[in-house]
PDB file of C-alpha atoms in Angstrom:
ATOM      1  CA  ARG A1181    -156.387 -27.788 -13.470  1.00  0.00           C
ATOM      2  CA  PRO A1182    -154.260 -29.430 -10.064  1.00  0.00           C
ATOM      3  CA  ARG A1183    -153.682 -26.410  -7.106  1.00  0.00           C
ATOM      4  CA  GLU A1184    -149.856 -25.367  -6.950  1.00  0.00           C
ATOM      5  CA  ALA A1185    -148.538 -26.168  -3.614  1.00  0.00           C
ATOM      6  CA  GLY A1186    -146.005 -23.101  -2.425  1.00  0.00           C
ATOM      7  CA  VAL A1187    -144.374 -22.810   0.803  1.00  0.00           C
ATOM      8  CA  PRO A1188    -146.933 -20.661   2.541  1.00  0.00           C
ATOM      9  CA  ARG A1189    -146.962 -17.664   3.004  1.00  0.00           C
ATOM     10  CA  LEU A1190    -146.016 -16.201   7.126  1.00  0.00           C
ATOM     11  CA  PRO A1191    -148.863 -15.344   8.478  1.00  0.00           C
ATOM     12  CA  ASP A1192    -147.705 -14.884  11.730  1.00  0.00           C
ATOM     13  CA  ARG A1193    -145.159 -12.799  12.060  1.00  0.00           C
ATOM     14  CA  HIS A1194    -143.510 -13.585  15.919  1.00  0.00           C
ATOM     15  CA  LEU A1195    -141.946 -16.370  13.471  1.00  0.00           C
ATOM     16  CA  ARG A1196    -139.947 -14.571  11.326  1.00  0.00           C
ATOM     17  CA  ARG A1197    -136.695 -13.979  12.215  1.00  0.00           C
ATOM     18  CA  GLU A1198    -137.437  -9.375  11.539  1.00  0.00           C
ATOM     19  CA  GLY A1199    -134.831  -7.777  11.473  1.00  0.00           C
ATOM     20  CA  THR A1200    -132.412 -10.767  12.213  1.00  0.00           C
ATOM     21  CA  LEU A1201    -129.765 -12.091   9.122  1.00  0.00           C
ATOM     22  CA  SER A1202    -130.757 -16.018   8.858  1.00  0.00           C
ATOM     23  CA  LEU A1203    -128.234 -18.156   9.828  1.00  0.00           C
ATOM     24  CA  LEU A1204    -127.242 -19.851   6.116  1.00  0.00           C
ATOM     25  CA  ARG A1205    -126.694 -16.124   5.674  1.00  0.00           C
ATOM     26  CA  SER A1206    -124.816 -15.168   8.752  1.00  0.00           C
ATOM     27  CA  TYR A1207    -122.431 -18.273   8.068  1.00  0.00           C
ATOM     28  CA  LEU A1208    -121.647 -17.352   4.573  1.00  0.00           C
ATOM     29  CA  GLU A1209    -120.746 -14.222   5.345  1.00  0.00           C
ATOM     30  CA  SER A1210    -118.533 -14.871   8.340  1.00  0.00           C
ATOM     31  CA  ASN A1211    -116.825 -17.896   6.453  1.00  0.00           C
ATOM     32  CA  ASN A1212    -116.535 -16.147   3.598  1.00  0.00           C
ATOM     33  CA  ILE A1213    -117.968 -18.777   0.687  1.00  0.00           C
ATOM     34  CA  LEU A1214    -119.117 -16.220  -1.480  1.00  0.00           C
ATOM     35  CA  ALA A1215    -118.421 -12.972  -2.955  1.00  0.00           C
ATOM     36  CA  ALA A1216    -119.691 -10.270  -0.991  1.00  0.00           C
ATOM     37  CA  ALA A1217    -121.152  -9.388  -5.206  1.00  0.00           C
ATOM     38  CA  ASP A1218    -122.004 -12.450  -5.091  1.00  0.00           C
ATOM     39  CA  LEU A1219    -124.205 -12.835  -1.942  1.00  0.00           C
ATOM     40  CA  ASP A1220    -125.653  -9.510  -2.237  1.00  0.00           C
ATOM     41  CA  VAL A1221    -127.083 -10.331  -5.438  1.00  0.00           C
ATOM     42  CA  ALA A1222    -129.046 -13.363  -4.174  1.00  0.00           C
ATOM     43  CA  VAL A1223    -130.131 -11.287  -0.838  1.00  0.00           C
ATOM     44  CA  ARG A1224    -131.895  -8.469  -3.669  1.00  0.00           C
ATOM     45  CA  HIS A1225    -133.110 -12.077  -6.277  1.00  0.00           C
ATOM     46  CA  GLN A1226    -135.132 -13.326  -2.733  1.00  0.00           C
ATOM     47  CA  GLN A1227    -136.272  -9.899  -1.708  1.00  0.00           C
ATOM     48  CA  ALA A1228    -137.716  -9.224  -5.501  1.00  0.00           C
ATOM     49  CA  GLN A1229    -139.014 -13.107  -5.324  1.00  0.00           C
ATOM     50  CA  GLY A1230    -139.685 -13.890  -2.073  1.00  0.00           C
ATOM     51  CA  GLY A1231    -139.018 -16.544  -0.896  1.00  0.00           C
ATOM     52  CA  SER A1232    -135.521 -18.077   1.123  1.00  0.00           C
ATOM     53  CA  LEU A1233    -132.391 -17.665   0.602  1.00  0.00           C
ATOM     54  CA  ASP A1234    -131.558 -21.096   0.100  1.00  0.00           C
ATOM     55  CA  THR A1235    -133.964 -20.720  -2.743  1.00  0.00           C
ATOM     56  CA  ALA A1236    -132.513 -17.752  -4.698  1.00  0.00           C
ATOM     57  CA  LEU A1237    -128.249 -19.056  -3.952  1.00  0.00           C
ATOM     58  CA  LEU A1238    -129.602 -22.080  -6.295  1.00  0.00           C
ATOM     59  CA  GLU A1239    -131.767 -20.471  -8.460  1.00  0.00           C
ATOM     60  CA  LEU A1240    -128.910 -17.826  -9.477  1.00  0.00           C
ATOM     61  CA  GLY A1241    -126.525 -21.369  -9.474  1.00  0.00           C
ATOM     62  CA  LEU A1242    -124.028 -18.909  -6.959  1.00  0.00           C
ATOM     63  CA  LEU A1243    -124.422 -22.716  -5.071  1.00  0.00           C
ATOM     64  CA  THR A1244    -124.403 -26.782  -6.432  1.00  0.00           C
ATOM     65  CA  ALA A1245    -127.492 -28.682  -4.384  1.00  0.00           C
ATOM     66  CA  GLY A1246    -124.540 -30.458  -1.845  1.00  0.00           C
ATOM     67  CA  GLU A1247    -122.983 -27.821  -1.122  1.00  0.00           C
ATOM     68  CA  LEU A1248    -126.297 -25.891  -0.372  1.00  0.00           C
ATOM     69  CA  ASP A1249    -126.415 -28.525   1.742  1.00  0.00           C
ATOM     70  CA  THR A1250    -123.151 -28.654   3.357  1.00  0.00           C
ATOM     71  CA  HIS A1251    -123.646 -25.388   4.180  1.00  0.00           C
ATOM     72  CA  LEU A1252    -126.554 -26.271   5.679  1.00  0.00           C
ATOM     73  CA  ALA A1253    -125.316 -27.773   7.744  1.00  0.00           C
ATOM     74  CA  ARG A1254    -123.068 -26.536   9.270  1.00  0.00           C
ATOM     75  CA  ALA A1255    -125.233 -22.863   9.399  1.00  0.00           C
ATOM     76  CA  CYS A1256    -127.683 -24.172  11.536  1.00  0.00           C
ATOM     77  CA  GLY A1257    -125.860 -27.034  13.215  1.00  0.00           C
ATOM     78  CA  LEU A1258    -128.474 -29.729  12.154  1.00  0.00           C
ATOM     79  CA  PRO A1259    -128.454 -32.566  10.243  1.00  0.00           C
ATOM     80  CA  THR A1260    -130.034 -32.224   6.342  1.00  0.00           C
ATOM     81  CA  VAL A1261    -132.949 -34.686   5.604  1.00  0.00           C
ATOM     82  CA  PRO A1262    -131.372 -37.223   3.314  1.00  0.00           C
ATOM     83  CA  ALA A1263    -133.267 -37.885  -0.631  1.00  0.00           C
ATOM     84  CA  ARG A1264    -135.048 -40.954   0.660  1.00  0.00           C
ATOM     85  CA  LEU A1265    -136.423 -39.574   3.090  1.00  0.00           C
ATOM     86  CA  LEU A1266    -138.113 -36.909   0.731  1.00  0.00           C
ATOM     87  CA  GLU A1267    -139.182 -39.144  -1.785  1.00  0.00           C
ATOM     88  CA  THR A1268    -142.682 -40.320  -1.858  1.00  0.00           C
ATOM     89  CA  GLY A1269    -143.794 -43.277   0.114  1.00  0.00           C
ATOM     90  CA  PRO A1270    -142.788 -43.160   3.543  1.00  0.00           C
ATOM     91  CA  VAL A1271    -146.151 -42.981   6.142  1.00  0.00           C
ATOM     92  CA  ARG A1272    -145.945 -38.781   7.392  1.00  0.00           C
ATOM     93  CA  PRO A1273    -146.900 -38.425  11.027  1.00  0.00           C
ATOM     94  CA  TRP A1274    -148.695 -36.073  10.150  1.00  0.00           C
ATOM     95  CA  SER A1275    -150.685 -35.514  13.763  1.00  0.00           C
ATOM     96  CA  LEU A1276    -147.036 -35.630  15.960  1.00  0.00           C
ATOM     97  CA  VAL A1277    -146.155 -32.019  14.473  1.00  0.00           C
ATOM     98  CA  PRO A1278    -147.712 -28.874  15.546  1.00  0.00           C
ATOM     99  CA  LYS A1279    -150.510 -27.826  12.713  1.00  0.00           C
ATOM    100  CA  ALA A1280    -149.769 -24.053  12.684  1.00  0.00           C
ATOM    101  CA  LEU A1281    -145.832 -25.083  11.689  1.00  0.00           C
ATOM    102  CA  VAL A1282    -146.613 -27.850   8.947  1.00  0.00           C
ATOM    103  CA  ASP A1283    -149.497 -25.373   7.552  1.00  0.00           C
ATOM    104  CA  ILE A1284    -147.011 -22.434   7.441  1.00  0.00           C
ATOM    105  CA  GLY A1285    -144.266 -24.899   5.816  1.00  0.00           C
ATOM    106  CA  TRP A1286    -141.798 -23.981   8.589  1.00  0.00           C
ATOM    107  CA  ALA A1287    -141.532 -27.958   9.713  1.00  0.00           C
ATOM    108  CA  MET A1288    -142.620 -30.693   8.214  1.00  0.00           C
ATOM    109  CA  PRO A1289    -142.275 -34.951   9.334  1.00  0.00           C
ATOM    110  CA  LEU A1290    -141.175 -36.954   7.839  1.00  0.00           C
ATOM    111  CA  ALA A1291    -140.978 -40.801   9.266  1.00  0.00           C
ATOM    112  CA  VAL A1292    -140.739 -42.259  12.682  1.00  0.00           C
ATOM    113  CA  GLU A1293    -138.257 -44.551  12.935  1.00  0.00           C
ATOM    114  CA  ASP A1294    -136.596 -46.518  15.677  1.00  0.00           C
ATOM    115  CA  GLY A1295    -139.052 -43.822  18.098  1.00  0.00           C
ATOM    116  CA  ASN A1296    -137.944 -40.834  16.556  1.00  0.00           C
ATOM    117  CA  VAL A1297    -139.681 -38.394  15.094  1.00  0.00           C
ATOM    118  CA  LEU A1298    -138.258 -37.599  11.963  1.00  0.00           C
ATOM    119  CA  VAL A1299    -138.606 -33.685  11.128  1.00  0.00           C
ATOM    120  CA  ALA A1300    -138.074 -30.928   8.383  1.00  0.00           C
ATOM    121  CA  VAL A1301    -136.833 -28.157   9.277  1.00  0.00           C
ATOM    122  CA  HIS A1302    -137.000 -24.679   7.790  1.00  0.00           C
ATOM    123  CA  PRO A1303    -133.446 -22.944   8.112  1.00  0.00           C
ATOM    124  CA  ASP A1304    -134.582 -19.932   9.740  1.00  0.00           C
ATOM    125  CA  LEU A1305    -137.092 -22.109  11.707  1.00  0.00           C
ATOM    126  CA  PRO A1306    -136.769 -19.246  14.899  1.00  0.00           C
ATOM    127  CA  ASP A1307    -134.863 -21.129  17.960  1.00  0.00           C
ATOM    128  CA  ALA A1308    -137.447 -21.064  20.079  1.00  0.00           C
ATOM    129  CA  ARG A1309    -139.643 -22.459  18.382  1.00  0.00           C
ATOM    130  CA  LEU A1310    -137.243 -25.291  17.525  1.00  0.00           C
ATOM    131  CA  GLY A1311    -137.163 -25.961  21.542  1.00  0.00           C
ATOM    132  CA  GLN A1312    -140.870 -25.877  21.701  1.00  0.00           C
ATOM    133  CA  LEU A1313    -140.286 -28.801  19.510  1.00  0.00           C
ATOM    134  CA  TYR A1314    -138.205 -30.392  21.408  1.00  0.00           C
ATOM    135  CA  ARG A1315    -140.335 -29.750  24.619  1.00  0.00           C
ATOM    136  CA  GLN A1316    -143.644 -30.781  23.058  1.00  0.00           C
ATOM    137  CA  ILE A1317    -142.588 -33.909  20.558  1.00  0.00           C
ATOM    138  CA  ARG A1318    -140.591 -37.013  22.485  1.00  0.00           C
ATOM    139  CA  GLY A1319    -138.450 -37.838  20.178  1.00  0.00           C
ATOM    140  CA  PHE A1320    -138.151 -35.041  18.528  1.00  0.00           C
ATOM    141  CA  MET A1321    -135.165 -34.659  15.474  1.00  0.00           C
ATOM    142  CA  PRO A1322    -134.859 -32.020  13.847  1.00  0.00           C
ATOM    143  CA  MET A1323    -133.755 -32.024   9.730  1.00  0.00           C
ATOM    144  CA  VAL A1324    -132.354 -28.884   8.484  1.00  0.00           C
ATOM    145  CA  ALA A1325    -134.355 -28.376   5.014  1.00  0.00           C
ATOM    146  CA  PRO A1326    -134.354 -26.207   1.969  1.00  0.00           C
ATOM    147  CA  GLU A1327    -137.104 -24.495   0.396  1.00  0.00           C
ATOM    148  CA  CYS A1328    -137.589 -26.443  -2.617  1.00  0.00           C
ATOM    149  CA  CYS A1329    -138.115 -29.866  -0.043  1.00  0.00           C
ATOM    150  CA  LEU A1330    -140.243 -28.257   2.751  1.00  0.00           C
ATOM    151  CA  ALA A1331    -142.478 -27.441  -0.492  1.00  0.00           C
ATOM    152  CA  LYS A1332    -142.410 -30.765  -1.603  1.00  0.00           C
ATOM    153  CA  LEU A1333    -143.931 -32.383   1.610  1.00  0.00           C
ATOM    154  CA  ALA A1334    -146.353 -28.995   1.599  1.00  0.00           C
ATOM    155  CA  ALA A1335    -147.478 -30.706  -2.143  1.00  0.00           C
ATOM    156  CA  GLU A1336    -147.219 -34.472  -1.057  1.00  0.00           C
ATOM    157  CA  ARG A1337    -149.920 -33.406   2.103  1.00  0.00           C
ATOM    158  CA  SER A1338    -152.165 -31.079   0.679  1.00  0.00           C
ATOM    159  CA  GLY A1339    -152.136 -33.775  -2.591  1.00  0.00           C
ATOM    160  CA  GLY A1340    -151.234 -30.214  -4.532  1.00  0.00           C
ATOM    161  CA  ILE A1341    -147.994 -29.821  -7.661  1.00  0.00           C
ATOM    162  CA  VAL A1342    -144.584 -28.765  -6.650  1.00  0.00           C
ATOM    163  CA  ALA A1343    -144.540 -24.704  -7.926  1.00  0.00           C
ATOM    164  CA  PRO A1344    -142.525 -24.659 -11.067  1.00  0.00           C
ATOM    165  CA  ARG A1345    -140.351 -22.285  -9.532  1.00  0.00           C
ATOM    166  CA  HIS A1346    -138.781 -25.010  -6.374  1.00  0.00           C
ATOM    167  CA  ALA A1347    -140.028 -28.649  -9.061  1.00  0.00           C
ATOM    168  CA  MET A1348    -136.575 -26.738 -10.711  1.00  0.00           C
ATOM    169  CA  LEU A1349    -133.904 -27.289  -7.734  1.00  0.00           C
ATOM    170  CA  LEU A1350    -135.548 -30.449  -7.098  1.00  0.00           C
ATOM    171  CA  LEU A1351    -134.060 -32.488  -9.783  1.00  0.00           C
ATOM    172  CA  ASP A1352    -130.945 -31.495  -9.117  1.00  0.00           C
ATOM    173  CA  MET A1353    -131.160 -32.196  -5.221  1.00  0.00           C
TER     174      MET A1353
END
């Protein structure tokens, strides 16, 4: 039976933004994108089910994939990953991204194009870690990606399958 590959749990507490709001949540609140009650439902869903706020928003149907893409880009100040880079096929430059961040699903290499290393990053990747990637990877070009897309890349890397929770969301991406 194939092994399910999801975005791994974070073993390293300093990689989490404990006690702070995610950029996406802050953006949605400050721009009144969702009613406060809807955002509260999404946060409770996230806490109960685990995972990222973006996953909860999609699972609850509070945002479409297109809306999430727009809001993630605005909230994080980064471009989002184009669908063509999520398709299986490009040779992934796994060795160019620190293994610790790949292993926990917070940074996934996509491709090398025109000397740039295109990397999908988690919406809540701490700024200090993002800065570290800029310093460590020549030609680093981060692109924000929802958790379900990072899970797809993790499954591709491990040869596993995408967890059903994320697979259903990928259909709309």
